[in-house]
Amino acid sequence: MGGVIRGALPRVVALVRVIGVVIVGILVIHILLSVFDANPANAFASFIHRAATTVSLGTTDLFTPPNPKLAVAVNSGVAAVIWLVLTMAAVRILRGITRASAKLLSV
């Protein structure tokens, strides 16, 4: 049982990190596509827009500057920073759990 936990926790940490980085990447790509006037009818641009809206944490209309490109950049940027901080915190907590369980299991 101890070997399973020791083997699984680092994988969970890596998975959480990858998921967080992918979400941040989607938000950054959304910002770039918006700023550089990507064709909204394009399948890739449409997919990124839907994905970014899904993971925006409700920040899509947090700030409403008059320039729509600035609004996307600021609001998606805020969501990206929040996801980055949440991911870093989750990874740090999970690493602490991994270390603590390794100490307990080695006793």
PDB file of N, CA and C in Angstrom:
ATOM      1  N   MET A   1       0.821  -1.197   0.000  1.00  0.00           N
ATOM      2  CA  MET A   1       0.000   0.000   0.000  1.00  0.00           C
ATOM      3  C   MET A   1       0.862   1.257   0.000  1.00  0.00           C
ATOM      4  N   GLY A   2       1.912   1.299   0.799  1.00  0.00           N
ATOM      5  CA  GLY A   2       2.775   2.472   0.877  1.00  0.00           C
ATOM      6  C   GLY A   2       3.453   2.778  -0.434  1.00  0.00           C
ATOM      7  N   GLY A   3       3.852   1.732  -1.158  1.00  0.00           N
ATOM      8  CA  GLY A   3       4.496   1.941  -2.451  1.00  0.00           C
ATOM      9  C   GLY A   3       3.555   2.542  -3.468  1.00  0.00           C
ATOM     10  N   VAL A   4       2.291   2.166  -3.383  1.00  0.00           N
ATOM     11  CA  VAL A   4       1.287   2.713  -4.308  1.00  0.00           C
ATOM     12  C   VAL A   4       1.111   4.202  -4.056  1.00  0.00           C
ATOM     13  N   ILE A   5       1.016   4.580  -2.796  1.00  0.00           N
ATOM     14  CA  ILE A   5       0.836   5.995  -2.452  1.00  0.00           C
ATOM     15  C   ILE A   5       2.071   6.786  -2.854  1.00  0.00           C
ATOM     16  N   ARG A   6       3.249   6.251  -2.530  1.00  0.00           N
ATOM     17  CA  ARG A   6       4.482   6.939  -2.891  1.00  0.00           C
ATOM     18  C   ARG A   6       4.619   7.095  -4.396  1.00  0.00           C
ATOM     19  N   GLY A   7       4.156   6.127  -5.158  1.00  0.00           N
ATOM     20  CA  GLY A   7       4.248   6.200  -6.605  1.00  0.00           C
ATOM     21  C   GLY A   7       3.178   7.085  -7.224  1.00  0.00           C
ATOM     22  N   ALA A   8       2.005   7.146  -6.597  1.00  0.00           N
ATOM     23  CA  ALA A   8       0.878   7.880  -7.181  1.00  0.00           C
ATOM     24  C   ALA A   8       0.953   9.382  -6.925  1.00  0.00           C
ATOM     25  N   LEU A   9       1.372   9.795  -5.759  1.00  0.00           N
ATOM     26  CA  LEU A   9       1.358  11.218  -5.425  1.00  0.00           C
ATOM     27  C   LEU A   9       2.223  12.070  -6.349  1.00  0.00           C
ATOM     28  N   PRO A  10       3.435  11.666  -6.685  1.00  0.00           N
ATOM     29  CA  PRO A  10       4.208  12.480  -7.639  1.00  0.00           C
ATOM     30  C   PRO A  10       3.525  12.584  -9.003  1.00  0.00           C
ATOM     31  N   ARG A  11       2.830  11.534  -9.399  1.00  0.00           N
ATOM     32  CA  ARG A  11       2.089  11.591 -10.668  1.00  0.00           C
ATOM     33  C   ARG A  11       0.920  12.565 -10.574  1.00  0.00           C
ATOM     34  N   VAL A  12       0.271  12.593  -9.429  1.00  0.00           N
ATOM     35  CA  VAL A  12      -0.832  13.536  -9.224  1.00  0.00           C
ATOM     36  C   VAL A  12      -0.295  14.966  -9.262  1.00  0.00           C
ATOM     37  N   VAL A  13       0.831  15.206  -8.624  1.00  0.00           N
ATOM     38  CA  VAL A  13       1.458  16.525  -8.636  1.00  0.00           C
ATOM     39  C   VAL A  13       1.763  16.945 -10.078  1.00  0.00           C
ATOM     40  N   ALA A  14       2.351  16.041 -10.845  1.00  0.00           N
ATOM     41  CA  ALA A  14       2.681  16.346 -12.240  1.00  0.00           C
ATOM     42  C   ALA A  14       1.416  16.617 -13.053  1.00  0.00           C
ATOM     43  N   LEU A  15       0.376  15.831 -12.834  1.00  0.00           N
ATOM     44  CA  LEU A  15      -0.876  16.010 -13.557  1.00  0.00           C
ATOM     45  C   LEU A  15      -1.512  17.363 -13.242  1.00  0.00           C
ATOM     46  N   VAL A  16      -1.521  17.746 -11.974  1.00  0.00           N
ATOM     47  CA  VAL A  16      -2.073  19.042 -11.568  1.00  0.00           C
ATOM     48  C   VAL A  16      -1.285  20.169 -12.237  1.00  0.00           C
ATOM     49  N   ARG A  17       0.039  20.041 -12.261  1.00  0.00           N
ATOM     50  CA  ARG A  17       0.874  21.060 -12.886  1.00  0.00           C
ATOM     51  C   ARG A  17       0.575  21.168 -14.379  1.00  0.00           C
ATOM     52  N   VAL A  18       0.474  20.035 -15.063  1.00  0.00           N
ATOM     53  CA  VAL A  18       0.196  20.037 -16.506  1.00  0.00           C
ATOM     54  C   VAL A  18      -1.173  20.652 -16.791  1.00  0.00           C
ATOM     55  N   ILE A  19      -2.175  20.277 -16.024  1.00  0.00           N
ATOM     56  CA  ILE A  19      -3.518  20.835 -16.235  1.00  0.00           C
ATOM     57  C   ILE A  19      -3.503  22.350 -16.048  1.00  0.00           C
ATOM     58  N   GLY A  20      -2.847  22.821 -15.006  1.00  0.00           N
ATOM     59  CA  GLY A  20      -2.756  24.263 -14.768  1.00  0.00           C
ATOM     60  C   GLY A  20      -2.048  24.997 -15.889  1.00  0.00           C
ATOM     61  N   VAL A  21      -0.951  24.437 -16.370  1.00  0.00           N
ATOM     62  CA  VAL A  21      -0.198  25.068 -17.460  1.00  0.00           C
ATOM     63  C   VAL A  21      -1.029  25.086 -18.749  1.00  0.00           C
ATOM     64  N   VAL A  22      -1.753  24.022 -19.018  1.00  0.00           N
ATOM     65  CA  VAL A  22      -2.606  23.983 -20.215  1.00  0.00           C
ATOM     66  C   VAL A  22      -3.691  25.059 -20.127  1.00  0.00           C
ATOM     67  N   ILE A  23      -4.307  25.210 -18.979  1.00  0.00           N
ATOM     68  CA  ILE A  23      -5.348  26.228 -18.813  1.00  0.00           C
ATOM     69  C   ILE A  23      -4.770  27.626 -18.998  1.00  0.00           C
ATOM     70  N   VAL A  24      -3.627  27.887 -18.393  1.00  0.00           N
ATOM     71  CA  VAL A  24      -2.975  29.193 -18.560  1.00  0.00           C
ATOM     72  C   VAL A  24      -2.624  29.406 -20.032  1.00  0.00           C
ATOM     73  N   GLY A  25      -2.141  28.363 -20.694  1.00  0.00           N
ATOM     74  CA  GLY A  25      -1.811  28.460 -22.112  1.00  0.00           C
ATOM     75  C   GLY A  25      -3.020  28.798 -22.959  1.00  0.00           C
ATOM     76  N   ILE A  26      -4.146  28.181 -22.677  1.00  0.00           N
ATOM     77  CA  ILE A  26      -5.386  28.482 -23.409  1.00  0.00           C
ATOM     78  C   ILE A  26      -5.760  29.954 -23.241  1.00  0.00           C
ATOM     79  N   LEU A  27      -5.657  30.455 -22.028  1.00  0.00           N
ATOM     80  CA  LEU A  27      -6.002  31.855 -21.782  1.00  0.00           C
ATOM     81  C   LEU A  27      -5.040  32.807 -22.495  1.00  0.00           C
ATOM     82  N   VAL A  28      -3.761  32.496 -22.495  1.00  0.00           N
ATOM     83  CA  VAL A  28      -2.772  33.337 -23.180  1.00  0.00           C
ATOM     84  C   VAL A  28      -2.997  33.305 -24.691  1.00  0.00           C
ATOM     85  N   ILE A  29      -3.262  32.125 -25.239  1.00  0.00           N
ATOM     86  CA  ILE A  29      -3.548  32.026 -26.679  1.00  0.00           C
ATOM     87  C   ILE A  29      -4.809  32.815 -27.020  1.00  0.00           C
ATOM     88  N   HIS A  30      -5.801  32.761 -26.154  1.00  0.00           N
ATOM     89  CA  HIS A  30      -7.031  33.532 -26.367  1.00  0.00           C
ATOM     90  C   HIS A  30      -6.722  35.029 -26.430  1.00  0.00           C
ATOM     91  N   ILE A  31      -5.883  35.490 -25.536  1.00  0.00           N
ATOM     92  CA  ILE A  31      -5.486  36.903 -25.548  1.00  0.00           C
ATOM     93  C   ILE A  31      -4.811  37.241 -26.875  1.00  0.00           C
ATOM     94  N   LEU A  32      -3.863  36.415 -27.290  1.00  0.00           N
ATOM     95  CA  LEU A  32      -3.134  36.682 -28.533  1.00  0.00           C
ATOM     96  C   LEU A  32      -4.056  36.671 -29.749  1.00  0.00           C
ATOM     97  N   LEU A  33      -4.952  35.696 -29.807  1.00  0.00           N
ATOM     98  CA  LEU A  33      -5.874  35.628 -30.938  1.00  0.00           C
ATOM     99  C   LEU A  33      -6.790  36.852 -30.976  1.00  0.00           C
ATOM    100  N   SER A  34      -7.195  37.328 -29.817  1.00  0.00           N
ATOM    101  CA  SER A  34      -8.062  38.508 -29.762  1.00  0.00           C
ATOM    102  C   SER A  34      -7.308  39.772 -30.153  1.00  0.00           C
ATOM    103  N   VAL A  35      -6.131  39.933 -29.613  1.00  0.00           N
ATOM    104  CA  VAL A  35      -5.337  41.141 -29.889  1.00  0.00           C
ATOM    105  C   VAL A  35      -4.952  41.228 -31.362  1.00  0.00           C
ATOM    106  N   PHE A  36      -4.653  40.087 -31.974  1.00  0.00           N
ATOM    107  CA  PHE A  36      -4.232  40.091 -33.376  1.00  0.00           C
ATOM    108  C   PHE A  36      -5.376  39.807 -34.354  1.00  0.00           C
ATOM    109  N   ASP A  37      -6.613  40.020 -33.919  1.00  0.00           N
ATOM    110  CA  ASP A  37      -7.797  39.923 -34.780  1.00  0.00           C
ATOM    111  C   ASP A  37      -7.937  38.590 -35.508  1.00  0.00           C
ATOM    112  N   ALA A  38      -7.849  37.507 -34.781  1.00  0.00           N
ATOM    113  CA  ALA A  38      -8.064  36.199 -35.399  1.00  0.00           C
ATOM    114  C   ALA A  38      -9.494  36.104 -35.907  1.00  0.00           C
ATOM    115  N   ASN A  39      -9.679  35.343 -36.956  1.00  0.00           N
ATOM    116  CA  ASN A  39     -10.994  35.140 -37.546  1.00  0.00           C
ATOM    117  C   ASN A  39     -11.854  34.338 -36.563  1.00  0.00           C
ATOM    118  N   PRO A  40     -12.929  34.926 -36.036  1.00  0.00           N
ATOM    119  CA  PRO A  40     -13.749  34.208 -35.051  1.00  0.00           C
ATOM    120  C   PRO A  40     -14.468  32.994 -35.641  1.00  0.00           C
ATOM    121  N   ALA A  41     -14.585  32.924 -36.966  1.00  0.00           N
ATOM    122  CA  ALA A  41     -15.233  31.774 -37.607  1.00  0.00           C
ATOM    123  C   ALA A  41     -14.263  30.595 -37.768  1.00  0.00           C
ATOM    124  N   ASN A  42     -12.976  30.835 -37.557  1.00  0.00           N
ATOM    125  CA  ASN A  42     -11.990  29.770 -37.658  1.00  0.00           C
ATOM    126  C   ASN A  42     -12.211  28.752 -36.539  1.00  0.00           C
ATOM    127  N   ALA A  43     -12.106  27.472 -36.875  1.00  0.00           N
ATOM    128  CA  ALA A  43     -12.393  26.411 -35.896  1.00  0.00           C
ATOM    129  C   ALA A  43     -11.459  26.485 -34.690  1.00  0.00           C
ATOM    130  N   PHE A  44     -10.163  26.718 -34.917  1.00  0.00           N
ATOM    131  CA  PHE A  44      -9.209  26.778 -33.810  1.00  0.00           C
ATOM    132  C   PHE A  44      -9.514  27.982 -32.919  1.00  0.00           C
ATOM    133  N   ALA A  45      -9.728  29.147 -33.536  1.00  0.00           N
ATOM    134  CA  ALA A  45     -10.018  30.356 -32.761  1.00  0.00           C
ATOM    135  C   ALA A  45     -11.316  30.187 -31.968  1.00  0.00           C
ATOM    136  N   SER A  46     -12.293  29.562 -32.583  1.00  0.00           N
ATOM    137  CA  SER A  46     -13.569  29.320 -31.908  1.00  0.00           C
ATOM    138  C   SER A  46     -13.401  28.368 -30.720  1.00  0.00           C
ATOM    139  N   PHE A  47     -12.609  27.302 -30.929  1.00  0.00           N
ATOM    140  CA  PHE A  47     -12.348  26.348 -29.844  1.00  0.00           C
ATOM    141  C   PHE A  47     -11.646  27.042 -28.672  1.00  0.00           C
ATOM    142  N   ILE A  48     -10.617  27.826 -28.972  1.00  0.00           N
ATOM    143  CA  ILE A  48      -9.873  28.522 -27.916  1.00  0.00           C
ATOM    144  C   ILE A  48     -10.789  29.504 -27.186  1.00  0.00           C
ATOM    145  N   HIS A  49     -11.635  30.213 -27.922  1.00  0.00           N
ATOM    146  CA  HIS A  49     -12.560  31.160 -27.297  1.00  0.00           C
ATOM    147  C   HIS A  49     -13.505  30.436 -26.328  1.00  0.00           C
ATOM    148  N   ARG A  50     -14.079  29.318 -26.778  1.00  0.00           N
ATOM    149  CA  ARG A  50     -14.991  28.549 -25.901  1.00  0.00           C
ATOM    150  C   ARG A  50     -14.248  27.998 -24.685  1.00  0.00           C
ATOM    151  N   ALA A  51     -13.045  27.469 -24.918  1.00  0.00           N
ATOM    152  CA  ALA A  51     -12.267  26.911 -23.804  1.00  0.00           C
ATOM    153  C   ALA A  51     -11.894  28.013 -22.807  1.00  0.00           C
ATOM    154  N   ALA A  52     -11.466  29.168 -23.317  1.00  0.00           N
ATOM    155  CA  ALA A  52     -11.084  30.277 -22.432  1.00  0.00           C
ATOM    156  C   ALA A  52     -12.286  30.775 -21.629  1.00  0.00           C
ATOM    157  N   THR A  53     -13.438  30.833 -22.266  1.00  0.00           N
ATOM    158  CA  THR A  53     -14.645  31.245 -21.558  1.00  0.00           C
ATOM    159  C   THR A  53     -14.990  30.248 -20.458  1.00  0.00           C
ATOM    160  N   THR A  54     -14.787  28.973 -20.728  1.00  0.00           N
ATOM    161  CA  THR A  54     -15.091  27.926 -19.752  1.00  0.00           C
ATOM    162  C   THR A  54     -14.203  28.029 -18.513  1.00  0.00           C
ATOM    163  N   VAL A  55     -12.923  28.365 -18.688  1.00  0.00           N
ATOM    164  CA  VAL A  55     -11.976  28.372 -17.567  1.00  0.00           C
ATOM    165  C   VAL A  55     -11.690  29.782 -17.041  1.00  0.00           C
ATOM    166  N   SER A  56     -12.510  30.751 -17.417  1.00  0.00           N
ATOM    167  CA  SER A  56     -12.232  32.151 -17.075  1.00  0.00           C
ATOM    168  C   SER A  56     -12.512  32.509 -15.619  1.00  0.00           C
ATOM    169  N   LEU A  57     -13.122  31.601 -14.870  1.00  0.00           N
ATOM    170  CA  LEU A  57     -13.440  31.841 -13.459  1.00  0.00           C
ATOM    171  C   LEU A  57     -14.336  33.066 -13.260  1.00  0.00           C
ATOM    172  N   GLY A  58     -15.177  33.347 -14.248  1.00  0.00           N
ATOM    173  CA  GLY A  58     -16.101  34.463 -14.142  1.00  0.00           C
ATOM    174  C   GLY A  58     -15.485  35.825 -14.383  1.00  0.00           C
ATOM    175  N   THR A  59     -14.285  35.876 -14.932  1.00  0.00           N
ATOM    176  CA  THR A  59     -13.622  37.163 -15.142  1.00  0.00           C
ATOM    177  C   THR A  59     -13.844  37.735 -16.541  1.00  0.00           C
ATOM    178  N   THR A  60     -14.690  37.112 -17.360  1.00  0.00           N
ATOM    179  CA  THR A  60     -14.849  37.578 -18.741  1.00  0.00           C
ATOM    180  C   THR A  60     -15.353  39.013 -18.831  1.00  0.00           C
ATOM    181  N   ASP A  61     -16.088  39.462 -17.840  1.00  0.00           N
ATOM    182  CA  ASP A  61     -16.559  40.851 -17.857  1.00  0.00           C
ATOM    183  C   ASP A  61     -16.248  41.559 -16.535  1.00  0.00           C
ATOM    184  N   LEU A  62     -15.152  41.164 -15.936  1.00  0.00           N
ATOM    185  CA  LEU A  62     -14.748  41.781 -14.667  1.00  0.00           C
ATOM    186  C   LEU A  62     -14.427  43.259 -14.866  1.00  0.00           C
ATOM    187  N   PHE A  63     -13.651  43.553 -15.899  1.00  0.00           N
ATOM    188  CA  PHE A  63     -13.334  44.937 -16.261  1.00  0.00           C
ATOM    189  C   PHE A  63     -13.953  45.204 -17.631  1.00  0.00           C
ATOM    190  N   THR A  64     -14.465  46.409 -17.826  1.00  0.00           N
ATOM    191  CA  THR A  64     -15.130  46.734 -19.093  1.00  0.00           C
ATOM    192  C   THR A  64     -14.544  48.015 -19.705  1.00  0.00           C
ATOM    193  N   PRO A  65     -13.281  47.962 -20.111  1.00  0.00           N
ATOM    194  CA  PRO A  65     -12.726  49.136 -20.787  1.00  0.00           C
ATOM    195  C   PRO A  65     -13.397  49.306 -22.154  1.00  0.00           C
ATOM    196  N   PRO A  66     -13.331  50.506 -22.719  1.00  0.00           N
ATOM    197  CA  PRO A  66     -14.011  50.744 -23.990  1.00  0.00           C
ATOM    198  C   PRO A  66     -13.419  49.939 -25.164  1.00  0.00           C
ATOM    199  N   ASN A  67     -12.168  49.591 -25.092  1.00  0.00           N
ATOM    200  CA  ASN A  67     -11.523  48.820 -26.162  1.00  0.00           C
ATOM    201  C   ASN A  67     -11.755  47.325 -25.909  1.00  0.00           C
ATOM    202  N   PRO A  68     -12.444  46.617 -26.811  1.00  0.00           N
ATOM    203  CA  PRO A  68     -12.734  45.196 -26.592  1.00  0.00           C
ATOM    204  C   PRO A  68     -11.479  44.317 -26.505  1.00  0.00           C
ATOM    205  N   LYS A  69     -10.440  44.675 -27.258  1.00  0.00           N
ATOM    206  CA  LYS A  69      -9.197  43.902 -27.195  1.00  0.00           C
ATOM    207  C   LYS A  69      -8.556  44.033 -25.819  1.00  0.00           C
ATOM    208  N   LEU A  70      -8.585  45.244 -25.291  1.00  0.00           N
ATOM    209  CA  LEU A  70      -8.040  45.474 -23.945  1.00  0.00           C
ATOM    210  C   LEU A  70      -8.861  44.717 -22.907  1.00  0.00           C
ATOM    211  N   ALA A  71     -10.166  44.676 -23.090  1.00  0.00           N
ATOM    212  CA  ALA A  71     -11.033  43.943 -22.154  1.00  0.00           C
ATOM    213  C   ALA A  71     -10.675  42.460 -22.131  1.00  0.00           C
ATOM    214  N   VAL A  72     -10.494  41.876 -23.310  1.00  0.00           N
ATOM    215  CA  VAL A  72     -10.111  40.459 -23.372  1.00  0.00           C
ATOM    216  C   VAL A  72      -8.742  40.257 -22.737  1.00  0.00           C
ATOM    217  N   ALA A  73      -7.792  41.129 -23.058  1.00  0.00           N
ATOM    218  CA  ALA A  73      -6.433  40.986 -22.530  1.00  0.00           C
ATOM    219  C   ALA A  73      -6.423  41.081 -21.001  1.00  0.00           C
ATOM    220  N   VAL A  74      -7.121  42.059 -20.465  1.00  0.00           N
ATOM    221  CA  VAL A  74      -7.122  42.250 -19.010  1.00  0.00           C
ATOM    222  C   VAL A  74      -7.882  41.124 -18.308  1.00  0.00           C
ATOM    223  N   ASN A  75      -9.085  40.841 -18.774  1.00  0.00           N
ATOM    224  CA  ASN A  75      -9.916  39.846 -18.091  1.00  0.00           C
ATOM    225  C   ASN A  75      -9.343  38.440 -18.215  1.00  0.00           C
ATOM    226  N   SER A  76      -8.888  38.060 -19.394  1.00  0.00           N
ATOM    227  CA  SER A  76      -8.267  36.737 -19.539  1.00  0.00           C
ATOM    228  C   SER A  76      -6.918  36.698 -18.837  1.00  0.00           C
ATOM    229  N   GLY A  77      -6.224  37.832 -18.815  1.00  0.00           N
ATOM    230  CA  GLY A  77      -4.950  37.904 -18.087  1.00  0.00           C
ATOM    231  C   GLY A  77      -5.138  37.699 -16.595  1.00  0.00           C
ATOM    232  N   VAL A  78      -6.192  38.297 -16.053  1.00  0.00           N
ATOM    233  CA  VAL A  78      -6.502  38.100 -14.629  1.00  0.00           C
ATOM    234  C   VAL A  78      -6.785  36.625 -14.354  1.00  0.00           C
ATOM    235  N   ALA A  79      -7.580  36.001 -15.224  1.00  0.00           N
ATOM    236  CA  ALA A  79      -7.895  34.578 -15.044  1.00  0.00           C
ATOM    237  C   ALA A  79      -6.625  33.735 -15.133  1.00  0.00           C
ATOM    238  N   ALA A  80      -5.734  34.072 -16.070  1.00  0.00           N
ATOM    239  CA  ALA A  80      -4.485  33.319 -16.218  1.00  0.00           C
ATOM    240  C   ALA A  80      -3.624  33.424 -14.954  1.00  0.00           C
ATOM    241  N   VAL A  81      -3.544  34.621 -14.396  1.00  0.00           N
ATOM    242  CA  VAL A  81      -2.753  34.810 -13.168  1.00  0.00           C
ATOM    243  C   VAL A  81      -3.374  34.030 -12.008  1.00  0.00           C
ATOM    244  N   ILE A  82      -4.699  34.067 -11.907  1.00  0.00           N
ATOM    245  CA  ILE A  82      -5.371  33.319 -10.840  1.00  0.00           C
ATOM    246  C   ILE A  82      -5.089  31.822 -10.992  1.00  0.00           C
ATOM    247  N   TRP A  83      -5.222  31.294 -12.225  1.00  0.00           N
ATOM    248  CA  TRP A  83      -4.950  29.868 -12.455  1.00  0.00           C
ATOM    249  C   TRP A  83      -3.502  29.537 -12.133  1.00  0.00           C
ATOM    250  N   LEU A  84      -2.584  30.434 -12.486  1.00  0.00           N
ATOM    251  CA  LEU A  84      -1.171  30.178 -12.202  1.00  0.00           C
ATOM    252  C   LEU A  84      -0.922  30.104 -10.696  1.00  0.00           C
ATOM    253  N   VAL A  85      -1.502  31.032  -9.963  1.00  0.00           N
ATOM    254  CA  VAL A  85      -1.343  31.037  -8.501  1.00  0.00           C
ATOM    255  C   VAL A  85      -1.999  29.799  -7.882  1.00  0.00           C
ATOM    256  N   LEU A  86      -3.208  29.459  -8.333  1.00  0.00           N
ATOM    257  CA  LEU A  86      -3.886  28.266  -7.805  1.00  0.00           C
ATOM    258  C   LEU A  86      -3.087  26.995  -8.097  1.00  0.00           C
ATOM    259  N   THR A  87      -2.553  26.912  -9.301  1.00  0.00           N
ATOM    260  CA  THR A  87      -1.759  25.735  -9.668  1.00  0.00           C
ATOM    261  C   THR A  87      -0.509  25.637  -8.816  1.00  0.00           C
ATOM    262  N   MET A  88       0.189  26.768  -8.659  1.00  0.00           N
ATOM    263  CA  MET A  88       1.403  26.754  -7.836  1.00  0.00           C
ATOM    264  C   MET A  88       1.084  26.363  -6.399  1.00  0.00           C
ATOM    265  N   ALA A  89      -0.011  26.877  -5.857  1.00  0.00           N
ATOM    266  CA  ALA A  89      -0.394  26.545  -4.477  1.00  0.00           C
ATOM    267  C   ALA A  89      -0.756  25.066  -4.357  1.00  0.00           C
ATOM    268  N   ALA A  90      -1.533  24.560  -5.315  1.00  0.00           N
ATOM    269  CA  ALA A  90      -1.921  23.144  -5.263  1.00  0.00           C
ATOM    270  C   ALA A  90      -0.703  22.236  -5.368  1.00  0.00           C
ATOM    271  N   VAL A  91       0.219  22.574  -6.255  1.00  0.00           N
ATOM    272  CA  VAL A  91       1.433  21.760  -6.401  1.00  0.00           C
ATOM    273  C   VAL A  91       2.245  21.795  -5.113  1.00  0.00           C
ATOM    274  N   ARG A  92       2.364  22.962  -4.517  1.00  0.00           N
ATOM    275  CA  ARG A  92       3.132  23.075  -3.266  1.00  0.00           C
ATOM    276  C   ARG A  92       2.481  22.247  -2.148  1.00  0.00           C
ATOM    277  N   ILE A  93       1.166  22.318  -2.045  1.00  0.00           N
ATOM    278  CA  ILE A  93       0.450  21.549  -1.015  1.00  0.00           C
ATOM    279  C   ILE A  93       0.614  20.049  -1.265  1.00  0.00           C
ATOM    280  N   LEU A  94       0.433  19.640  -2.513  1.00  0.00           N
ATOM    281  CA  LEU A  94       0.558  18.214  -2.838  1.00  0.00           C
ATOM    282  C   LEU A  94       1.980  17.701  -2.624  1.00  0.00           C
ATOM    283  N   ARG A  95       2.973  18.531  -2.917  1.00  0.00           N
ATOM    284  CA  ARG A  95       4.358  18.119  -2.641  1.00  0.00           C
ATOM    285  C   ARG A  95       4.582  17.939  -1.143  1.00  0.00           C
ATOM    286  N   GLY A  96       3.981  18.824  -0.348  1.00  0.00           N
ATOM    287  CA  GLY A  96       4.089  18.690   1.108  1.00  0.00           C
ATOM    288  C   GLY A  96       3.447  17.400   1.586  1.00  0.00           C
ATOM    289  N   ILE A  97       2.294  17.073   1.019  1.00  0.00           N
ATOM    290  CA  ILE A  97       1.631  15.814   1.366  1.00  0.00           C
ATOM    291  C   ILE A  97       2.497  14.632   0.951  1.00  0.00           C
ATOM    292  N   THR A  98       3.110  14.734  -0.229  1.00  0.00           N
ATOM    293  CA  THR A  98       3.979  13.655  -0.708  1.00  0.00           C
ATOM    294  C   THR A  98       5.152  13.445   0.248  1.00  0.00           C
ATOM    295  N   ARG A  99       5.772  14.547   0.663  1.00  0.00           N
ATOM    296  CA  ARG A  99       6.912  14.431   1.599  1.00  0.00           C
ATOM    297  C   ARG A  99       6.470  13.874   2.939  1.00  0.00           C
ATOM    298  N   ALA A 100       5.326  14.365   3.432  1.00  0.00           N
ATOM    299  CA  ALA A 100       4.834  13.900   4.740  1.00  0.00           C
ATOM    300  C   ALA A 100       4.479  12.418   4.684  1.00  0.00           C
ATOM    301  N   SER A 101       3.848  11.990   3.604  1.00  0.00           N
ATOM    302  CA  SER A 101       3.481  10.567   3.512  1.00  0.00           C
ATOM    303  C   SER A 101       4.724   9.703   3.353  1.00  0.00           C
ATOM    304  N   ALA A 102       5.734  10.210   2.677  1.00  0.00           N
ATOM    305  CA  ALA A 102       6.979   9.446   2.531  1.00  0.00           C
ATOM    306  C   ALA A 102       7.638   9.269   3.897  1.00  0.00           C
ATOM    307  N   LYS A 103       7.608  10.311   4.722  1.00  0.00           N
ATOM    308  CA  LYS A 103       8.189  10.219   6.063  1.00  0.00           C
ATOM    309  C   LYS A 103       7.405   9.236   6.926  1.00  0.00           C
ATOM    310  N   LEU A 104       6.066   9.306   6.849  1.00  0.00           N
ATOM    311  CA  LEU A 104       5.247   8.414   7.648  1.00  0.00           C
ATOM    312  C   LEU A 104       5.424   6.961   7.222  1.00  0.00           C
ATOM    313  N   LEU A 105       5.526   6.734   5.925  1.00  0.00           N
ATOM    314  CA  LEU A 105       5.640   5.375   5.421  1.00  0.00           C
ATOM    315  C   LEU A 105       7.021   4.767   5.617  1.00  0.00           C
ATOM    316  N   SER A 106       8.020   5.640   5.806  1.00  0.00           N
ATOM    317  CA  SER A 106       9.368   5.114   6.002  1.00  0.00           C
ATOM    318  C   SER A 106       9.640   4.749   7.463  1.00  0.00           C
ATOM    319  N   VAL A 107       8.748   5.149   8.346  1.00  0.00           N
ATOM    320  CA  VAL A 107       8.917   4.835   9.773  1.00  0.00           C
ATOM    321  C   VAL A 107       8.564   3.406  10.070  1.00  0.00           C
TER     322      VAL A 107
END
